[in-house]
Short mmCIF file of C-alpha atoms in Angstrom, two decimals:
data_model
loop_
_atom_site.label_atom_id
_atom_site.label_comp_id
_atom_site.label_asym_id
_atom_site.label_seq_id
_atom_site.Cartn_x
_atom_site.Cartn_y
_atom_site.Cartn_z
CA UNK T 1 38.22 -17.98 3.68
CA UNK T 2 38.66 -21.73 4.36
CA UNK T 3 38.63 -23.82 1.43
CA UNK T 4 35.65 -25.64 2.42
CA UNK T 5 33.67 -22.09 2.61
CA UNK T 6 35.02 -21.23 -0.41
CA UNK T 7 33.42 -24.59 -2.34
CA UNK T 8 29.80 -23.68 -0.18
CA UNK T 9 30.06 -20.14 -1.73
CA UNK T 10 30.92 -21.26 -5.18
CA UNK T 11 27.73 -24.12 -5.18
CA UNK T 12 25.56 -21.26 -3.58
CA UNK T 13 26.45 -18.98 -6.52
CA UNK T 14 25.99 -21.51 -9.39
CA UNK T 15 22.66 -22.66 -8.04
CA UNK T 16 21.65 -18.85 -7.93
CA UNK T 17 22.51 -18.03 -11.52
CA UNK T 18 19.29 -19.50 -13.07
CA UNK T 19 17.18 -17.63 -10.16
CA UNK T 20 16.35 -14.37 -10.88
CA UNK T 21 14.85 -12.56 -7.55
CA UNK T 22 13.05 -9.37 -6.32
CA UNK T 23 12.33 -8.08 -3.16
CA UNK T 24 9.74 -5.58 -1.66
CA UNK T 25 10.36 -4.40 1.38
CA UNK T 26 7.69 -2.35 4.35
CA UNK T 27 5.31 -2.40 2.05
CA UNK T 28 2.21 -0.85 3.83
CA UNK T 29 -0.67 -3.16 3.85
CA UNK T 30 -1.88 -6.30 5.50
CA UNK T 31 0.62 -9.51 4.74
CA UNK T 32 -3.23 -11.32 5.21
CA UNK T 33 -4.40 -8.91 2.03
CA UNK T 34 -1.13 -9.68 0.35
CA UNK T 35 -1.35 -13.60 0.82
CA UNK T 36 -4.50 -13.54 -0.79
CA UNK T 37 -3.03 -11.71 -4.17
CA UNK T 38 0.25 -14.09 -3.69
CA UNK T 39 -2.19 -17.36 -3.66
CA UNK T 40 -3.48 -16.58 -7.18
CA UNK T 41 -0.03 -16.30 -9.10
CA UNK T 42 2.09 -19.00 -6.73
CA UNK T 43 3.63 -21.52 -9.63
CA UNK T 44 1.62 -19.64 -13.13
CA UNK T 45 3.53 -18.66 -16.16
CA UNK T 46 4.77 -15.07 -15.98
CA UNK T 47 3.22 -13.03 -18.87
CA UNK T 48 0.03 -15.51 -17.46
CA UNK T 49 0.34 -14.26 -13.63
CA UNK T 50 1.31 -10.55 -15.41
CA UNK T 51 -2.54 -10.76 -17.11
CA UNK T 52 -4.44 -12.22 -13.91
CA UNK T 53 -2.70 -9.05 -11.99
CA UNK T 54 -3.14 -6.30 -14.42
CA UNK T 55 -7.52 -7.24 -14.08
CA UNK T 56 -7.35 -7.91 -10.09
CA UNK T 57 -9.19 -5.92 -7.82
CA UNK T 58 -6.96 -5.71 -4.78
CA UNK T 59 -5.00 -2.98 -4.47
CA UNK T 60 -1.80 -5.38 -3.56
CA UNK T 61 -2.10 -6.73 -6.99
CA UNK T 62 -0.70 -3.36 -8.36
CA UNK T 63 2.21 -3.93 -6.51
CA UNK T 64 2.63 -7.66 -6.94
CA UNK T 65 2.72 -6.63 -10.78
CA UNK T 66 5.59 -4.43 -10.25
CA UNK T 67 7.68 -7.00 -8.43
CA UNK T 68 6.89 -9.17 -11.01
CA UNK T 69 7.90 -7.03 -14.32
CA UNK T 70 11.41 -5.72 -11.84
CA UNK T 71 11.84 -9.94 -11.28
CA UNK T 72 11.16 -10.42 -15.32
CA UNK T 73 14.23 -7.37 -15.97
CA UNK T 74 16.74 -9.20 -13.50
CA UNK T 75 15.99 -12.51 -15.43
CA UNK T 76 16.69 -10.75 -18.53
CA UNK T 77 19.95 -8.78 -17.10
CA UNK T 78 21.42 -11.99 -16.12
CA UNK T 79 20.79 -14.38 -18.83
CA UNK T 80 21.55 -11.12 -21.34
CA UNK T 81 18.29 -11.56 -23.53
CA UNK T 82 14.56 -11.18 -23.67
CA UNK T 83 12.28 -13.37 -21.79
CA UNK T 84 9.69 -15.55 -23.87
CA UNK T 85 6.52 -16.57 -23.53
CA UNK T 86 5.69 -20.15 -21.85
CA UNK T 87 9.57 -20.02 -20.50
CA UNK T 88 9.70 -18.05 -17.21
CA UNK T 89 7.58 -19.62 -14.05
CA UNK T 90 7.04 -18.01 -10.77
CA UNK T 91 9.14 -20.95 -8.51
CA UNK T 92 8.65 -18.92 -5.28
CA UNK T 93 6.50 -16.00 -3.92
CA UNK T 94 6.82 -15.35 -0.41
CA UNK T 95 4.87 -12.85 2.19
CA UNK T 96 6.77 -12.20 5.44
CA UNK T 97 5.39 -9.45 7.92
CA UNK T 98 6.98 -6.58 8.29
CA UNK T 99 7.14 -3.66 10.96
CA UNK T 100 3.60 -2.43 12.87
CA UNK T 101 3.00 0.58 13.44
CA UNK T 102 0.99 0.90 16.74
CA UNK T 103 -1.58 3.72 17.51
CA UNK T 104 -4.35 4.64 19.66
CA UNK T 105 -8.07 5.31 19.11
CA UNK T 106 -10.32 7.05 21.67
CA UNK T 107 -12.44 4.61 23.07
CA UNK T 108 -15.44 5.50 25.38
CA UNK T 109 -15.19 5.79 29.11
CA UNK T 110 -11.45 7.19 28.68
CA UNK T 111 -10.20 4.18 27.16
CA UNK T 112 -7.88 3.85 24.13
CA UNK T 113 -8.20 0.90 21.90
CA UNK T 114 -5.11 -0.32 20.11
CA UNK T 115 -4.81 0.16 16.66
CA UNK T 116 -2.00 -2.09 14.78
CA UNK T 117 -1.27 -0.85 11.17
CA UNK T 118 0.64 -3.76 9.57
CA UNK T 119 3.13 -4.10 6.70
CA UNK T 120 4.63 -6.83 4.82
CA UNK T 121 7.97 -8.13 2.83
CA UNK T 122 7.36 -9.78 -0.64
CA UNK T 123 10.37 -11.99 -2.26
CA UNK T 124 9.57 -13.28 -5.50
CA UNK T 125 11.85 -15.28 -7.57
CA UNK T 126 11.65 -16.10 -11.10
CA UNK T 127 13.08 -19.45 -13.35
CA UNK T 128 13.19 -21.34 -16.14
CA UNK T 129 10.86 -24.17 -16.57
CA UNK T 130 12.80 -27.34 -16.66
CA UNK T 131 12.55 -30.78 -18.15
CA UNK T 132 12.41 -31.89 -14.13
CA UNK T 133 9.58 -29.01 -13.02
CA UNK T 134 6.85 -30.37 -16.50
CA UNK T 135 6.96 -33.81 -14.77
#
């Protein structure tokens, strides 16, 4: 590795260590229905957005929740203690589609309609709330 690769690496890598991340992949629902439950906790306070899941009504907001707690534990891992209330902020939550599954339904006439079941990526990442981000 060049040395100028090797300086790129080392700034990627320090800007990453206050960024705590989780990913869920193929998940199997709409990224439309997702986007909705990602809306309501883009930018809250995490034991906030952890509350405003836990009483949703979707169904994605189950699994938003998980992300969330699994993004909370790499935070933790990484900075090597316990995550406190009014510190951690959700800085990005993203909704990407995933792979469709296409099927046929009967149709009348001897005609098949398409039938396009649709799943989504989630990447959520999870930081510290800075003197910079309260301005």
């Amino acid at each position: 590795m060049g040395k100028r690769k090797r300086i790129a690496a080392e700034a990627r890598k320090e800007a990453q260590k206050s960024v705590s991340f989780a990913k869920l992949n193929e998940v199997p629902t709409s990224p439309r229905k997702m986007r909705l439950v990602a809306d309501m906790v883009r930018g809250m306070e995490v034991f906030r957005a952890l509350g405003v899941l836990k009483f949703s009504n979707k169904e994605a907001a189950a699994r938003i929740e998980k992300l969330l707690r699994s993004a909370i534990a790499n935070w933790e891992a990484k900075n090597e203690r316990k995550a406190e209330g009014g510190e951690l902020f959700i800085s990005l939550i993203q909704v990407d589609g995933g792979a469709m599954l296409k099927r046929m339904r009967p149709a009348p006439q001897g005609r098949g309609y398409r039938i396009r079941k649709r799943s989504n990526h989630v990447t959520l990442h999870v930081d510290t709330l800075n003197k910079e981000n309260q301005n």
